[in-house]
Short mmCIF file of C-alpha atoms and ligand atoms in Angstrom, two decimals:
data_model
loop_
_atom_site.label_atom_id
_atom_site.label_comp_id
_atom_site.label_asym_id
_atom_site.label_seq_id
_atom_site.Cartn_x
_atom_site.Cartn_y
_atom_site.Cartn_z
CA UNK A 1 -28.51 28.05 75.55
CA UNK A 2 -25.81 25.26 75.33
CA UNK A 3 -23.58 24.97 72.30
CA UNK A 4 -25.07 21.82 70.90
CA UNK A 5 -28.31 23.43 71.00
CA UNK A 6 -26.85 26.25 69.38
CA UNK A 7 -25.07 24.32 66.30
CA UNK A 8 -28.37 22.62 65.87
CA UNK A 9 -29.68 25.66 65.02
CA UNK A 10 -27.41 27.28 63.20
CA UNK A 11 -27.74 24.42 60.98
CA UNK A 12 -31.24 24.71 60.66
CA UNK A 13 -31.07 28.55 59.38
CA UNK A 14 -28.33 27.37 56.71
CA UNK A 15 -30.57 24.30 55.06
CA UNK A 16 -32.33 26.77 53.42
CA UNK A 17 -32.25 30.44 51.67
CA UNK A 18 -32.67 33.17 54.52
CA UNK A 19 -31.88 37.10 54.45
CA UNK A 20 -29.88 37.93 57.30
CA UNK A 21 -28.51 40.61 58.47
CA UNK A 22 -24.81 40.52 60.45
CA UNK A 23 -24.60 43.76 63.26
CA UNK A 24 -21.51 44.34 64.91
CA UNK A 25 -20.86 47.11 67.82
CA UNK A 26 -20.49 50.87 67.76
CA UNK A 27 -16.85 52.00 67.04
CA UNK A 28 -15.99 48.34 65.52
CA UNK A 29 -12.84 47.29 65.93
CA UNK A 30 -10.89 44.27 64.43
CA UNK A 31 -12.64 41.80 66.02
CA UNK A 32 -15.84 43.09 65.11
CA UNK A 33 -15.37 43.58 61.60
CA UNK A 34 -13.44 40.26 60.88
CA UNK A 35 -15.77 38.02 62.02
CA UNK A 36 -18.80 39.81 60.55
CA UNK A 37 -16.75 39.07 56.98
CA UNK A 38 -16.05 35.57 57.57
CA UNK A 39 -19.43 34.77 59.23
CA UNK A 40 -20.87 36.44 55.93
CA UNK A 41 -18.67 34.62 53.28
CA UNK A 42 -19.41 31.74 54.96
CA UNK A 43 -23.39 31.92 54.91
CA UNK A 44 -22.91 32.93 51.48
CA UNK A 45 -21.24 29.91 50.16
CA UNK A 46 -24.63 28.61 51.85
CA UNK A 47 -27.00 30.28 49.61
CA UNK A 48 -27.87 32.64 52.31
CA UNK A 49 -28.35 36.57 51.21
CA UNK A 50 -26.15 38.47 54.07
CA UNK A 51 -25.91 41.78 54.78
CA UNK A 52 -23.37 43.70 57.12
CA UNK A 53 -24.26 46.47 59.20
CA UNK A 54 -21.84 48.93 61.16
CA UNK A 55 -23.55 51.39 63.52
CA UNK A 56 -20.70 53.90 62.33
CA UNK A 57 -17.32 53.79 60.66
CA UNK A 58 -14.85 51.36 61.24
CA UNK A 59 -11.27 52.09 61.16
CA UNK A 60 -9.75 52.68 57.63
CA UNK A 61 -6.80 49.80 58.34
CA UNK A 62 -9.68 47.10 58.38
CA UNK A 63 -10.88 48.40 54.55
CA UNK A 64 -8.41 46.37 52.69
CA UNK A 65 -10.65 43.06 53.59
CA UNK A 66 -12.22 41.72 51.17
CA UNK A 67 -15.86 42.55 51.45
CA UNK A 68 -15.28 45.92 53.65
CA UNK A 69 -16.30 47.96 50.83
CA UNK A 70 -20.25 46.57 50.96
CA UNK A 71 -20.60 46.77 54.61
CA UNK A 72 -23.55 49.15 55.49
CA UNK A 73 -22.46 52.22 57.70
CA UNK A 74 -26.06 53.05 59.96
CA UNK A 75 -25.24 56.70 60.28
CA UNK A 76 -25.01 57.03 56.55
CA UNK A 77 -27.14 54.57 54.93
CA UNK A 78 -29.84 54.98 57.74
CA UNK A 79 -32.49 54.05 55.02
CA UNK A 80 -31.33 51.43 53.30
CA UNK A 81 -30.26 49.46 57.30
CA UNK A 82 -33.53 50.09 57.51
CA UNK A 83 -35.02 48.42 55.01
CA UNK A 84 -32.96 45.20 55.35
CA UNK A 85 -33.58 44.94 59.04
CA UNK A 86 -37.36 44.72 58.22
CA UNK A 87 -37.41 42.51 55.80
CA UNK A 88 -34.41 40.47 57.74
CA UNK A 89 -35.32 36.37 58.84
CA UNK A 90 -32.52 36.59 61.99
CA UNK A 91 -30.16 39.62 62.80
CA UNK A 92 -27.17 38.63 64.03
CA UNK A 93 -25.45 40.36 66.78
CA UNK A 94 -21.55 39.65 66.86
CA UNK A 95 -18.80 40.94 69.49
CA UNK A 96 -21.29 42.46 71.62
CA UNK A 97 -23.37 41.56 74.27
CA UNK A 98 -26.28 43.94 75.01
CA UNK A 99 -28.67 45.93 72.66
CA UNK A 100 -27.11 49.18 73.37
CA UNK A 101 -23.28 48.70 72.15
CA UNK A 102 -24.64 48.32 69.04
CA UNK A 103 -24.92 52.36 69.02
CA UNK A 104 -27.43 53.95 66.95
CA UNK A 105 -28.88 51.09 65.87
CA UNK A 106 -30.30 50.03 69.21
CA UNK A 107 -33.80 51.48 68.69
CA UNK A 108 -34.30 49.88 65.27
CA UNK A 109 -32.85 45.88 66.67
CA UNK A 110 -35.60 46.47 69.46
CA UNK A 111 -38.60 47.08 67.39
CA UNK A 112 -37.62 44.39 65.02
CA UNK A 113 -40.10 41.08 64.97
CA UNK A 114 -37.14 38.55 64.08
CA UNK A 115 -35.12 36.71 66.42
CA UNK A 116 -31.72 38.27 67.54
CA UNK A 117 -28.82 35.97 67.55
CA UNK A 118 -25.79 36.65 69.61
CA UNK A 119 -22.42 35.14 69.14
CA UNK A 120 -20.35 36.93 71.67
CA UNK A 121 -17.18 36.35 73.74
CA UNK A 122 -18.04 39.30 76.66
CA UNK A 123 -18.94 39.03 80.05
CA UNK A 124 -22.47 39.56 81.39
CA UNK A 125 -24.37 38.74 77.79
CA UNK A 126 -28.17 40.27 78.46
CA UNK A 127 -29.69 37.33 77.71
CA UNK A 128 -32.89 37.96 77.47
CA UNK A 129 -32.49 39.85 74.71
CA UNK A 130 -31.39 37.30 72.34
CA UNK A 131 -33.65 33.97 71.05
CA UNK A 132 -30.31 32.51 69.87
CA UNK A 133 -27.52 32.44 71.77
CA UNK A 134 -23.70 31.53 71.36
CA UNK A 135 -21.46 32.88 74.32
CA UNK A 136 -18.43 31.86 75.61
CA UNK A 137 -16.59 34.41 77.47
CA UNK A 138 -13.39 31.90 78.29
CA UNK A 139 -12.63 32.76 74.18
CA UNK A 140 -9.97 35.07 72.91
CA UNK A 141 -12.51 36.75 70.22
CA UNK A 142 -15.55 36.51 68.18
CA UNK A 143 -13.52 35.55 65.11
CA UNK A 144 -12.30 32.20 67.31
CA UNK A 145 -15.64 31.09 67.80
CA UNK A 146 -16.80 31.78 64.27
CA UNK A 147 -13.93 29.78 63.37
CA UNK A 148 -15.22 26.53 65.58
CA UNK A 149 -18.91 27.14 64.07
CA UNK A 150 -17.15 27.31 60.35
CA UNK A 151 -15.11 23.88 61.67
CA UNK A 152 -18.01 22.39 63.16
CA UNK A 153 -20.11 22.79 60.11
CA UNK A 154 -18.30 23.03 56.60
CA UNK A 155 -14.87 22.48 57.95
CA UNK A 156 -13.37 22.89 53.73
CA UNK A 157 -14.38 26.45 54.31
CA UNK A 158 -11.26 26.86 56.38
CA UNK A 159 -9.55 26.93 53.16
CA UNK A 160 -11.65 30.09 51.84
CA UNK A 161 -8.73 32.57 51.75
CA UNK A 162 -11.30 35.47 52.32
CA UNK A 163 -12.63 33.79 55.80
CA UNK A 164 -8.97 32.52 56.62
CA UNK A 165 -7.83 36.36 56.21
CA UNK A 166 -10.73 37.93 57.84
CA UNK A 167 -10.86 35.61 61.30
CA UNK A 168 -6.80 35.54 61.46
CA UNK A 169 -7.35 39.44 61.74
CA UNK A 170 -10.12 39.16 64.24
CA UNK A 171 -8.00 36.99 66.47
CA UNK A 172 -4.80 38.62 66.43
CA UNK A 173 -6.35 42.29 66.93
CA UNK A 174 -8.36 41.10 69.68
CA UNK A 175 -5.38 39.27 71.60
CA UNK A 176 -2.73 42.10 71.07
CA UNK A 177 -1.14 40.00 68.30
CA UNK A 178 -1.13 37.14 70.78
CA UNK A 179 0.05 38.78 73.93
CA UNK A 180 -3.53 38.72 76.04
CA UNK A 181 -6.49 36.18 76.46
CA UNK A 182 -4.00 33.51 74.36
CA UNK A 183 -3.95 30.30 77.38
CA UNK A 184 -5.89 28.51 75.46
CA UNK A 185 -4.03 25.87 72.96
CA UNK A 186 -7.33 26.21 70.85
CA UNK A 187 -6.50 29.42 70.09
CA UNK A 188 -3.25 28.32 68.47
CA UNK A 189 -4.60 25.43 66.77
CA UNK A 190 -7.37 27.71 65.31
CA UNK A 191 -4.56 29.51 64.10
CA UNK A 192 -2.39 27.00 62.98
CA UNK A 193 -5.12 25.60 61.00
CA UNK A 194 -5.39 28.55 58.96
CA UNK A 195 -1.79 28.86 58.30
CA UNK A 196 -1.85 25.16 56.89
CA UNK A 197 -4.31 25.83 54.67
CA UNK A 198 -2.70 28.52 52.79
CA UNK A 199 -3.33 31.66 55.62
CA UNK A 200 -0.65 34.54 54.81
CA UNK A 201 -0.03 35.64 58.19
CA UNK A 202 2.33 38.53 58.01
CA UNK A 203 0.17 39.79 55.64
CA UNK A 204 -2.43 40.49 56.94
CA UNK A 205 -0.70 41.61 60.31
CA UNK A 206 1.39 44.23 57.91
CA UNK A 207 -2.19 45.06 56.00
CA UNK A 208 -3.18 46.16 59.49
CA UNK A 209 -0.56 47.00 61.62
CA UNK A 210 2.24 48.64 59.19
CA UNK A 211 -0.29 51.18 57.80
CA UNK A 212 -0.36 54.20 60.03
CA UNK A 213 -0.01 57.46 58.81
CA UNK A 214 1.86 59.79 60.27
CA UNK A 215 -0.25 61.51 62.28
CA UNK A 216 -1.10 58.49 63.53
CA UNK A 217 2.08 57.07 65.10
CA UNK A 218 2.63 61.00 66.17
CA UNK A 219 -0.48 60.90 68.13
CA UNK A 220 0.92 57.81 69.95
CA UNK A 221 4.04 59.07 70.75
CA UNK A 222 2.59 62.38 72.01
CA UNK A 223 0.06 60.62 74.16
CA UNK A 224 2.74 58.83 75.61
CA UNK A 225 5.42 61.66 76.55
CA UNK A 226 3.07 64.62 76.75
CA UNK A 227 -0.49 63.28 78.01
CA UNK A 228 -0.18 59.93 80.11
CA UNK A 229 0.26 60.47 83.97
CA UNK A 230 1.62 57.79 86.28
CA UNK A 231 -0.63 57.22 89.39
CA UNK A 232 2.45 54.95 91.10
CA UNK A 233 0.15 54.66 94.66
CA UNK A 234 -2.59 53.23 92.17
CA UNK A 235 -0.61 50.97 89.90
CA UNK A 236 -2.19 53.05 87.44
CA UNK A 237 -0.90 54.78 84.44
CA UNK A 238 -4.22 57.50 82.68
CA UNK A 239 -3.52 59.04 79.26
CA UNK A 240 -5.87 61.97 78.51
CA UNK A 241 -6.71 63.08 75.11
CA UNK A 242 -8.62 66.00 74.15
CA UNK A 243 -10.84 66.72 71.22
CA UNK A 244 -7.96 69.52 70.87
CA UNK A 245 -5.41 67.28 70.87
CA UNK A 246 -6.86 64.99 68.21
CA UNK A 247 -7.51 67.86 66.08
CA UNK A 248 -3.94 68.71 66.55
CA UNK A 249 -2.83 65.25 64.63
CA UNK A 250 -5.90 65.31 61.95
CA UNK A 251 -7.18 62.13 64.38
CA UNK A 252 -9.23 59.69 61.88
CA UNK A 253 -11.69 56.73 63.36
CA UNK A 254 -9.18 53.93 64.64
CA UNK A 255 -5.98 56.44 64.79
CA UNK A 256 -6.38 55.89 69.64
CA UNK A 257 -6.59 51.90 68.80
CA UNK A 258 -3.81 50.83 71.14
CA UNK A 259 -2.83 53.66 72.64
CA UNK A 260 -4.33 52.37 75.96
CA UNK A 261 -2.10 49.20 75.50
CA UNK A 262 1.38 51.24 75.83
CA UNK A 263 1.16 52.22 79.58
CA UNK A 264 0.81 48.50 80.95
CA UNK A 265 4.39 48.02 79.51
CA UNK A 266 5.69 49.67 82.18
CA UNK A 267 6.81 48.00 85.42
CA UNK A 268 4.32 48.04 88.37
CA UNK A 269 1.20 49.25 86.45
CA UNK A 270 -1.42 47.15 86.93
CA UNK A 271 -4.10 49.06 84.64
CA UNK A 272 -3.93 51.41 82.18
CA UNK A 273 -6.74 54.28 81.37
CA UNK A 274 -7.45 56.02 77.74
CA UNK A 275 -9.78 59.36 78.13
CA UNK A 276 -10.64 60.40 75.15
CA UNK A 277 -12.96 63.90 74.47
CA UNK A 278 -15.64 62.80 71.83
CA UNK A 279 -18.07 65.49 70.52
CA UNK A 280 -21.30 64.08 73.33
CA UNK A 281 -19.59 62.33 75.53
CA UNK A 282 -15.96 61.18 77.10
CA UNK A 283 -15.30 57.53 75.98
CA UNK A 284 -12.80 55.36 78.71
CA UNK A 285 -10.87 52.52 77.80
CA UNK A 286 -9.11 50.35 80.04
CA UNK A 287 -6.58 47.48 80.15
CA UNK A 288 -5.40 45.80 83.18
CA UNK A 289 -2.53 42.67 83.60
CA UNK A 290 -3.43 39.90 86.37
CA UNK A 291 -6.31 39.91 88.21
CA UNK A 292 -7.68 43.17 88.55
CA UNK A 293 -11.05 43.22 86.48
CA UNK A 294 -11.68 46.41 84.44
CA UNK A 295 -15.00 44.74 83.70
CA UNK A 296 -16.16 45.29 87.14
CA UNK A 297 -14.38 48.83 87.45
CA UNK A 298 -16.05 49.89 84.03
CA UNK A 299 -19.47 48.42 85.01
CA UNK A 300 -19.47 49.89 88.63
CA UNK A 301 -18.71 53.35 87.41
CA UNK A 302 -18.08 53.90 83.80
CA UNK A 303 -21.24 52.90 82.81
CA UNK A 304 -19.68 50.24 80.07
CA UNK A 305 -18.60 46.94 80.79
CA UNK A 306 -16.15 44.08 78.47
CA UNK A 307 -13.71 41.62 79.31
CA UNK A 308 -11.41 41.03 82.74
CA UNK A 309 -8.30 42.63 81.38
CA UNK A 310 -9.94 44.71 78.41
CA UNK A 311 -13.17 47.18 78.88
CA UNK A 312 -14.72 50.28 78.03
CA UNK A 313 -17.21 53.03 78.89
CA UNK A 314 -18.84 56.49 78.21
CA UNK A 315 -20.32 59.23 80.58
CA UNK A 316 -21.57 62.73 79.81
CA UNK A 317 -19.28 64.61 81.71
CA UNK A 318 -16.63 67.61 80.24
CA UNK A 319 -13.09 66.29 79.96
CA UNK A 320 -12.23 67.53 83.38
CA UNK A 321 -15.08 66.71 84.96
CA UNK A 322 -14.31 63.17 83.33
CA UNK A 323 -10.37 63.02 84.59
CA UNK A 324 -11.38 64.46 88.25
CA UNK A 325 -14.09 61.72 88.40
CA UNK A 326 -11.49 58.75 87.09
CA UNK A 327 -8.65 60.13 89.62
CA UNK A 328 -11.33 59.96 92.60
CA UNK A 329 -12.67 56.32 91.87
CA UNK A 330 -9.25 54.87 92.05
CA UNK A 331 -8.97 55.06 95.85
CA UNK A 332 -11.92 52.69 96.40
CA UNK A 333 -9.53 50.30 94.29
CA UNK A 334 -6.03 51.09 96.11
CA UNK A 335 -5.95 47.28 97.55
CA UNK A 336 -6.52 45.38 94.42
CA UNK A 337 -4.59 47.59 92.43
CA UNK A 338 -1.91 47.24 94.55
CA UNK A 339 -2.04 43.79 95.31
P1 5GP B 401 -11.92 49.23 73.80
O1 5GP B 401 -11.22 49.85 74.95
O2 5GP B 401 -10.97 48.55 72.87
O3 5GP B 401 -12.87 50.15 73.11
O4 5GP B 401 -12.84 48.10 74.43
C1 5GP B 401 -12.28 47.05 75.17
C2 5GP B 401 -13.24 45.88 75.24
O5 5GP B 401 -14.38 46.26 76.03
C3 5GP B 401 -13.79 45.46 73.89
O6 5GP B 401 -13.93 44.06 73.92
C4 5GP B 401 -15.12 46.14 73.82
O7 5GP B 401 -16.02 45.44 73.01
C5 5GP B 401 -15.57 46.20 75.27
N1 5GP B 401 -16.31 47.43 75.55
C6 5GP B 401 -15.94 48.68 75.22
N2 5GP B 401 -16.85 49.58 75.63
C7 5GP B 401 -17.82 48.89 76.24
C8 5GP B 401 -19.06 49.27 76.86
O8 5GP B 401 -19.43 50.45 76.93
N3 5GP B 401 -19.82 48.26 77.37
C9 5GP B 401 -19.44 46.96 77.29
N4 5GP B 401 -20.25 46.03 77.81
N5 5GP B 401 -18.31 46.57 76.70
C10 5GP B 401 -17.49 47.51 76.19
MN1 MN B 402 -13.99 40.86 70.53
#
C-alpha cells in the first residue's frame, strides 16, 4: 500500500471517535516505546480513546516519559489486553513487522476481527498480515515516520512537548544517538524541527542515557574485558553472556541495550554478536558497519530477522550449544566479512 493511500486512511480513522489499541514488539526498546507515546498523544488530541500495549516490560530508562506509567504490560495485565483488543476498531502494530515479534501477544492479534495496521521501518514486512500498511524500510525509526504522519496531518502537534520528547527519544535510540541509519537529511530536519519548537534535547538524551545504575555500566565493562572474543579471520567480535553472569550484576530488563554496539568500535570488525542466556531460549543480537547484512545472517540462521546493519534472533539451544553453533556459521560468511 502506497503512502498516499495510507495518509488517506489514517485520516479517515481520525474524523471520528475510534478505540484503538497501539502494540509494539517483545522486549521494546526506545524506538518502540517512543513512538507508541507520541502516536497515542497524538490520536488523543483527536478524540480517539488509545490504549498501549507491551508484550512484556520495557526498560526502566524509558519510564520517565510521559504516559509510560499507563502502558499495558501483556504478561501482567493479560486480562485487561484482552479485553481492549476485543472491543478494539484497528490495532496498531508499530516497530515490528510480523505477527510473531510482538511476543506473547501473537495468538490474541491473530484471532482478532479488526484490521491490523503496521507502521514499520524493518525489512521483509509480512504483508499479508496487515489491512493497513505504512513501511518504509529506507527510515532511521518508527518515531521518524510517526513524525511525517504527525507533519502531514496536524503539523501544530509538533509543538506538543510530550510527542516532541517521546519521538526525539525514538530517533536517537534507534540511530545510536545519530551514529547509524542517519544519511538521510530528513532525519535531521525531523529533528531540527523539534528542537525549534521548544524540544529539550539533552534532556531527554541524559533522561535516558545518564541513568544507569551501577550494575549496569559494570555489566558493560565486564562484557567487554571478560566475555567478548575477537574472531580477527571473521571480522567478527562475539560477547557471550550467561544467565550466571547477569545474575552476577542483578541484570534488570534493558541493563545488555548497547552492549552489542561496543565491539564494532574496534578496527577491522565488521560485525559484532551479543549471546545472551534467557530462561527458554538464547536471544542474538547483531550489528554490522558497511555492507554486510545481519538481516540476511539473522534470517538464514538465527531464526529472527531486522535491519542491514542492526538484527536479532532466538533459538532453543543451551548457551554452548548456542556459541558452538554461532562460531560454525561464520565460515560460510568468511568472504563478505572480510571483504
Ligand atoms: P536488538 O539487537 O536491538 O534486539 O534488535 C536489532 C534490530 O533487529 C531491532 O530493530 C529489532 O526490532 C530487530 N529484531 C530483533 N530481533 C528480531 C527478530 O527476531 N526478528 C526480526 N524480524 N527482527 C528482529
Ligand atoms: Mn525501530
Amino acid at each position: 500500500m502506497n503512502r498516499s493511500l495510507f495518509l488517506d486512511a489514517f485520516l479517515k480513522i481520525l474524523e471520528i471517535p475510534h478505540k484503538l489499541v497501539l502494540t509494539i514488539h517483545t522486549n521494546p526498546d526506545g524506538d518502540a516505546v517512543g513512538s507508541a507515546l507520541a502516536l497515542a498523544a497524538f490520536l488523543r488530541v483527536h478524540n480517539q480513546e488509545v490504549t498501549i500495549v507491551s508484550p512484556n516490560k520495557f526498560p526502566e530508562f524509558l519510564s520517565w516519559l510521559k504516559g509510560a506509567d499507563h502502558i499495558l504490560i501483556f504478561d501482567q495485565q493479560a486480562k485487561e489486553v484482552k479485553a481492549r483488543l476485543q472491543t478494539a476498531d484497528y490495532v496498531f502494530c508499530l516497530d515490528y513487522n510480523g505477527v510473531s515479534r510482538s511476543g506473547a501477544l501473537q495468538e490474541d492479534l491473530l484471532k482478532l476481527n479488526c484490521p491490523l495496521v503496521l507502521i514499520d521501518h524493518h525489512r521483509e514486512p509480512e504483508t499479508d498480515s496487515f489491512k493497513l500498511m505504512y513501511s518504509n524500510i529506507s527510515v532511521s525509526s518508527t518515531a521518524e515516520m510517526i513524525y511525517e504522519l504527525i507533519a502531514e496531518t496536524d503539523v501544530e502537534q509538533l509543538k506538543n512537548q510530550e510527542i516532541a520528547e517521546a519521538l526525539f527519544a525514538g530517533i536517537m535510540t534507534d540511530t545510536g544517538s545519530f551514529s547509524h541509519s542517519i544519511n538521510r537529511a530528513e532525519t535531521f530536519n525531523a529533528v531540527a524541527r523539534l528542537i525549534e519548537n521548544g524540544l529539550d534535547a539533552v534532556h531527554v538524551h541524559q533522561q535516558i542515557y545518564d541513568t544507569f545504575s551501577e550494575n549496569r555500566l559494570r555489566l558493560l565493562g565486564y562484557s567487554i574485558s571478560n566475555r567478548m572474543q575477537v574472531f580477527n579471520e571473521f571480522s567478527t567480535a562475539v560477547i557471550t553472556l550467561s544467565k550466571d553472569d547477569l545474575n552476577r550484576f542483578n541484570f534488570q530488563i534493558g541493563d545488555t541495550e548497547g552492549i552489542v554496539n561496543y565491539p564494532l568500535s574496534i578496527h577491522n570488525i565488521m560485525m559484532s554478536v551479543l549471546i545472551t542466556e534467557k530462561s527458554d531460549q538464547i536471544r542474538f543480537s547483531f550489528r554490522s558497519k558497511g555492507n554486510f547484512s545481519v538481516h540476511e545472517l539473522a534470517k538464514n540462521h538465527f531464526n529472527g530477522g531486522g535491519h542491514n546493519n542492526a538484527a536479532g534472533g532466538n533459538l532453543k539451544l543451551s548457551f554452548k550449544e548456542a556459541i558452538d553453533y554461532l562460531i560454525k556459521v561464520l565460515p560460510f560468511y568468511k568472504n563478505q566479512l572480510n571483504s
